[in-house]
């Protein structure tokens, strides 16, 4: 009789152990499936980050180029103003300046008499009140 109970106990323990092992196996399958989903999502996000990183690099390069152009324009405007000042200082009694002396590229600057000169000042690129007769 003790032998029968021992066999029955062993059977119950084996069945319980089989169920426990089966649950562990099923959990491993679920974990494996979720791990694959997470890895796929990480790969997708990594691709998005790479694309975004490339776009940020392009924007930074564009901003750098815009800064270079702004700096170049500032240098050109400063040089044009110095040139206009030099021309005005060499002609102290000129009474005016033409648009060619006043600025570069249609910008606004002051002529020798202080009048605003440039294509934005009057549309013609010359000082408004100066006339020249030869």
Coordinates of N, CA and C in Angstrom, one line a residue:
X1 N 0.8 -1.2 0.0 CA 0.0 0.0 0.0 C 0.9 1.3 0.0
X2 N 1.9 1.3 0.7 CA 2.8 2.5 0.8 C 3.5 2.6 -0.6
X3 N 3.7 1.5 -1.2 CA 4.3 1.6 -2.6 C 3.4 2.2 -3.6
X4 N 2.1 1.9 -3.5 CA 1.1 2.5 -4.4 C 1.0 4.0 -4.1
X5 N 1.0 4.4 -2.9 CA 0.9 5.8 -2.6 C 2.2 6.5 -3.1
X6 N 3.3 5.9 -3.0 CA 4.5 6.5 -3.4 C 4.5 6.6 -4.9
X7 N 4.0 5.6 -5.6 CA 3.9 5.7 -7.1 C 2.9 6.8 -7.5
X8 N 1.7 6.9 -6.8 CA 0.7 7.9 -7.1 C 1.3 9.3 -6.8
X9 N 2.1 9.5 -5.7 CA 2.7 10.7 -5.4 C 3.7 11.1 -6.5
X10 N 4.5 10.1 -6.9 CA 5.5 10.4 -8.0 C 4.8 10.8 -9.3
X11 N 3.6 10.2 -9.6 CA 2.9 10.5 -10.8 C 2.3 11.9 -10.7
X12 N 1.8 12.3 -9.5 CA 1.2 13.6 -9.3 C 2.3 14.7 -9.4
X13 N 3.5 14.4 -8.8 CA 4.6 15.3 -8.8 C 5.1 15.5 -10.3
X14 N 5.2 14.4 -11.0 CA 5.6 14.4 -12.4 C 4.6 15.2 -13.2
X15 N 3.3 15.0 -13.0 CA 2.3 15.8 -13.8 C 2.4 17.3 -13.4
X16 N 2.5 17.5 -12.1 CA 2.6 18.9 -11.7 C 3.9 19.6 -12.3
X17 N 5.0 18.8 -12.3 CA 6.2 19.3 -12.9 C 6.1 19.5 -14.4
X18 N 5.4 18.6 -15.0 CA 5.2 18.7 -16.5 C 4.4 20.0 -16.8
X19 N 3.4 20.3 -15.9 CA 2.6 21.5 -16.1 C 3.4 22.8 -15.9
X20 N 4.3 22.7 -14.9 CA 5.2 23.8 -14.6 C 6.2 24.0 -15.7
X21 N 6.7 22.9 -16.2 CA 7.6 23.0 -17.3 C 6.9 23.5 -18.6
X22 N 5.7 23.1 -18.8 CA 4.9 23.5 -19.9 C 4.6 25.0 -19.8
X23 N 4.3 25.5 -18.6 CA 4.1 27.0 -18.4 C 5.3 27.7 -18.7
X24 N 6.5 27.2 -18.2 CA 7.8 27.9 -18.4 C 8.1 27.9 -19.9
X25 N 7.8 26.9 -20.6 CA 8.1 26.8 -22.1 C 7.2 27.8 -22.8
X26 N 5.9 27.9 -22.4 CA 5.0 28.8 -23.1 C 5.4 30.3 -22.8
X27 N 5.9 30.5 -21.5 CA 6.4 31.8 -21.2 C 7.6 32.2 -22.0
X28 N 8.5 31.2 -22.2 CA 9.7 31.4 -23.0 C 9.3 31.8 -24.5
X29 N 8.3 31.1 -25.0 CA 7.8 31.4 -26.4 C 7.2 32.9 -26.4
X30 N 6.4 33.3 -25.4 CA 5.9 34.6 -25.4 C 7.0 35.6 -25.3
X31 N 8.0 35.4 -24.4 CA 9.1 36.3 -24.2 C 9.9 36.4 -25.5
X32 N 10.1 35.3 -26.2 CA 10.8 35.3 -27.4 C 10.1 36.1 -28.5
X33 N 8.8 36.0 -28.5 CA 8.0 36.7 -29.5 C 8.1 38.2 -29.2
X34 N 8.0 38.6 -27.9 CA 8.0 40.0 -27.5 C 9.4 40.5 -27.8
X35 N 10.4 39.7 -27.5 CA 11.8 40.1 -27.8 C 12.0 40.5 -29.3
X36 N 11.5 39.6 -30.1 CA 11.6 39.9 -31.6 C 10.8 41.2 -31.9
X37 N 9.7 41.4 -31.4 CA 8.9 42.6 -31.7 C 9.7 43.9 -31.2
X38 N 10.3 43.8 -30.0 CA 11.1 44.9 -29.5 C 12.3 45.1 -30.4
X39 N 13.0 44.1 -30.8 CA 14.2 44.2 -31.7 C 13.8 44.8 -33.0
X40 N 12.7 44.4 -33.6 CA 12.2 45.0 -34.8 C 11.9 46.5 -34.7
X41 N 11.3 46.8 -33.5 CA 10.9 48.2 -33.3 C 12.2 49.1 -33.1
X42 N 13.2 48.5 -32.4 CA 14.5 49.2 -32.2 C 15.1 49.4 -33.6
X43 N 15.1 48.4 -34.4 CA 15.7 48.6 -35.8 C 15.0 49.7 -36.6
X44 N 13.6 49.7 -36.5 CA 12.9 50.7 -37.1 C 13.2 52.1 -36.6
X45 N 13.3 52.2 -35.3 CA 13.6 53.5 -34.6 C 15.0 53.9 -35.0
X46 N 15.9 53.0 -35.1 CA 17.3 53.3 -35.4 C 17.4 53.9 -36.8
X47 N 16.6 53.3 -37.7 CA 16.5 53.8 -39.1 C 15.9 55.2 -39.1
X48 N 14.9 55.5 -38.3 CA 14.3 56.8 -38.2 C 15.4 57.8 -37.6
X49 N 16.1 57.4 -36.6 CA 17.1 58.3 -36.0 C 18.2 58.6 -37.1
X50 N 18.6 57.6 -37.8 CA 19.6 57.8 -38.9 C 19.1 58.8 -39.9
X51 N 17.9 58.6 -40.3 CA 17.3 59.6 -41.3 C 17.2 61.0 -40.7
X52 N 16.8 61.1 -39.5 CA 16.7 62.4 -38.8 C 18.0 63.0 -38.6
X53 N 19.0 62.2 -38.3 CA 20.4 62.7 -38.1 C 20.9 63.3 -39.4
X54 N 20.6 62.6 -40.5 CA 21.1 63.1 -41.8 C 20.4 64.4 -42.2
X55 N 19.1 64.5 -41.8 CA 18.4 65.8 -42.1 C 18.9 66.9 -41.2
X56 N 19.3 66.6 -40.0 CA 19.8 67.6 -39.1 C 21.2 68.1 -39.6
X57 N 22.0 67.2 -40.1 CA 23.3 67.5 -40.7 C 23.1 68.4 -41.9
X58 N 22.1 68.1 -42.8 CA 21.8 69.0 -43.9 C 21.3 70.4 -43.5
X59 N 20.5 70.4 -42.5 CA 20.0 71.7 -42.0 C 21.2 72.5 -41.5
X60 N 22.0 71.9 -40.7 CA 23.2 72.6 -40.1 C 24.1 73.1 -41.2
X61 N 24.3 72.3 -42.3 CA 25.1 72.7 -43.4 C 24.5 73.9 -44.1
X62 N 23.2 73.9 -44.3 CA 22.5 75.0 -44.9 C 22.6 76.2 -44.1
X63 N 22.4 76.1 -42.8 CA 22.6 77.3 -41.9 C 24.0 77.8 -41.9
X64 N 25.0 76.9 -42.0 CA 26.4 77.4 -42.1 C 26.6 78.2 -43.4
X65 N 26.0 77.7 -44.5 CA 26.2 78.4 -45.8 C 25.5 79.7 -45.7
X66 N 24.3 79.8 -45.1 CA 23.6 81.1 -45.0 C 24.4 82.0 -44.1
X67 N 25.0 81.6 -43.1 CA 25.9 82.4 -42.3 C 27.1 82.9 -43.1
X68 N 27.7 82.0 -43.9 CA 28.8 82.4 -44.8 C 28.3 83.5 -45.7
X69 N 27.2 83.4 -46.3 CA 26.7 84.4 -47.3 C 26.4 85.7 -46.6
X70 N 25.8 85.6 -45.4 CA 25.6 86.9 -44.6 C 26.9 87.5 -44.3
X71 N 27.9 86.8 -43.9 CA 29.2 87.3 -43.6 C 29.8 88.0 -44.8
X72 N 29.7 87.3 -46.0 CA 30.2 87.8 -47.2 C 29.6 89.1 -47.6
X73 N 28.2 89.1 -47.5 CA 27.5 90.4 -47.8 C 27.9 91.5 -46.9
X74 N 28.1 91.2 -45.6 CA 28.6 92.2 -44.7 C 29.9 92.8 -45.1
X75 N 30.8 91.9 -45.4 CA 32.2 92.3 -45.9 C 32.1 93.2 -47.1
X76 N 31.2 92.7 -48.1 CA 31.1 93.5 -49.3 C 30.5 94.9 -49.0
X77 N 29.4 94.9 -48.2 CA 28.8 96.2 -47.8 C 29.8 97.1 -47.1
X78 N 30.6 96.6 -46.2 CA 31.6 97.4 -45.5 C 32.7 97.9 -46.5
X79 N 33.1 97.0 -47.4 CA 34.1 97.4 -48.4 C 33.5 98.5 -49.3
X80 N 32.3 98.4 -49.7 CA 31.6 99.4 -50.6 C 31.5 100.7 -49.9
X81 N 31.1 100.6 -48.6 CA 31.0 101.9 -47.8 C 32.4 102.6 -47.7
X82 N 33.4 101.8 -47.4 CA 34.8 102.4 -47.3 C 35.2 103.0 -48.6
X83 N 34.9 102.3 -49.7 CA 35.2 102.8 -51.1 C 34.4 104.1 -51.3
X84 N 33.1 104.2 -51.0 CA 32.3 105.4 -51.1 C 32.9 106.5 -50.2
X85 N 33.3 106.2 -49.0 CA 33.9 107.2 -48.1 C 35.2 107.7 -48.7
X86 N 36.0 106.8 -49.3 CA 37.3 107.2 -49.9 C 37.0 108.2 -51.1
X87 N 36.0 107.8 -51.9 CA 35.7 108.7 -53.1 C 35.2 110.0 -52.6
X88 N 34.3 110.0 -51.6 CA 33.8 111.3 -51.1 C 34.9 112.1 -50.4
X89 N 35.8 111.5 -49.8 CA 36.9 112.3 -49.1 C 37.9 112.8 -50.2
X90 N 38.0 112.2 -51.4 CA 38.9 112.7 -52.4 C 38.2 113.8 -53.2
X91 N 36.9 114.0 -53.1 CA 36.1 115.0 -53.8 C 35.3 115.8 -52.7
X92 N 35.9 116.6 -51.9 CA 35.2 117.3 -50.8 C 34.1 118.2 -51.3
X93 N 34.2 118.8 -52.5 CA 33.2 119.8 -52.9 C 32.4 119.2 -54.1
X94 N 32.2 117.9 -54.1 CA 31.5 117.3 -55.2 C 30.0 117.6 -55.2
X95 N 29.4 117.9 -54.1 CA 28.0 118.2 -54.1 C 27.0 117.0 -54.2
X96 N 27.5 115.8 -54.4 CA 26.7 114.7 -54.5 C 27.4 113.5 -55.0
X97 N 26.8 112.3 -55.1 CA 27.4 111.1 -55.5 C 26.4 110.3 -56.4
X98 N 26.9 109.6 -57.3 CA 26.1 108.8 -58.1 C 25.8 107.5 -57.4
X99 N 24.9 106.7 -57.9 CA 24.6 105.4 -57.3 C 25.7 104.5 -57.4
X100 N 26.6 104.6 -58.4 CA 27.7 103.7 -58.5 C 28.7 103.9 -57.4
X101 N 28.8 105.1 -56.9 CA 29.7 105.4 -55.8 C 29.1 105.1 -54.5
X102 N 27.8 105.0 -54.4 CA 27.2 104.9 -53.1 C 27.0 103.5 -52.5
X103 N 27.0 102.5 -53.3 CA 26.8 101.2 -52.7 C 27.0 100.1 -53.7
X104 N 26.9 98.8 -53.3 CA 27.2 97.7 -54.2 C 25.9 96.9 -54.3
X105 N 25.6 96.4 -55.5 CA 24.5 95.5 -55.7 C 23.1 96.1 -55.3
X106 N 22.9 97.4 -55.5 CA 21.6 97.9 -55.3 C 21.2 98.1 -53.8
X107 N 22.2 98.1 -52.9 CA 21.9 98.3 -51.5 C 21.7 99.8 -51.3
X108 N 21.4 100.1 -50.0 CA 21.2 101.5 -49.6 C 22.4 102.0 -48.9
X109 N 22.9 103.1 -49.3 CA 24.0 103.8 -48.6 C 23.9 105.3 -48.8
X110 N 24.8 106.0 -48.2 CA 24.7 107.5 -48.2 C 25.8 108.0 -49.2
X111 N 25.3 109.0 -50.0 CA 26.3 109.7 -50.9 C 27.1 110.6 -50.2
X112 N 28.0 111.3 -50.9 CA 28.9 112.3 -50.3 C 28.2 113.4 -49.5
X113 N 27.0 113.8 -50.0 CA 26.3 114.9 -49.4 C 25.3 114.4 -48.3
X114 N 25.4 113.1 -48.0 CA 24.5 112.5 -46.9 C 23.2 112.0 -47.4
X115 N 22.9 112.2 -48.7 CA 21.6 111.7 -49.3 C 21.7 110.2 -49.4
X116 N 20.6 109.6 -49.3 CA 20.5 108.1 -49.4 C 20.6 107.8 -50.9
X117 N 21.5 106.8 -51.2 CA 21.8 106.5 -52.6 C 21.6 105.0 -52.7
X118 N 21.0 104.5 -53.8 CA 20.9 103.1 -54.0 C 19.6 102.8 -54.7
X119 N 19.4 101.6 -55.2 CA 18.2 101.2 -56.0 C 17.0 101.2 -55.1
X120 N 17.1 101.1 -53.8 CA 16.0 101.1 -52.9 C 15.5 102.5 -52.5
X121 N 16.4 103.5 -52.8 CA 16.1 104.9 -52.4 C 15.2 105.6 -53.3
X122 N 15.3 105.4 -54.6 CA 14.4 106.2 -55.5 C 14.1 105.4 -56.8
X123 N 14.6 104.2 -56.9 CA 14.3 103.4 -58.0 C 15.4 103.5 -59.1
X124 N 16.1 104.7 -59.1 CA 17.0 104.9 -60.2 C 18.5 104.6 -59.9
X125 N 18.8 104.5 -58.6 CA 20.2 104.3 -58.2 C 21.0 105.5 -58.1
X126 N 20.4 106.7 -58.0 CA 21.1 107.9 -57.9 C 20.5 108.7 -56.7
X127 N 21.3 109.7 -56.3 CA 20.8 110.5 -55.2 C 19.7 111.4 -55.8
X128 N 18.6 111.6 -55.0 CA 17.4 112.2 -55.5 C 17.6 113.7 -56.0
X129 N 18.4 114.5 -55.3 CA 18.4 115.9 -55.6 C 19.6 116.4 -56.5
X130 N 20.5 115.5 -56.8 CA 21.7 115.9 -57.5 C 21.5 115.7 -59.0
X131 N 21.9 116.7 -59.7 CA 21.9 116.6 -61.2 C 23.3 117.0 -61.6
X132 N 23.6 116.5 -62.8 CA 25.0 116.7 -63.3 C 24.8 117.2 -64.7
X133 N 25.5 118.3 -65.0 CA 25.4 118.8 -66.4 C 26.9 119.0 -66.8
X134 N 27.2 118.4 -68.0 CA 28.5 118.5 -68.6 C 28.5 119.2 -69.9

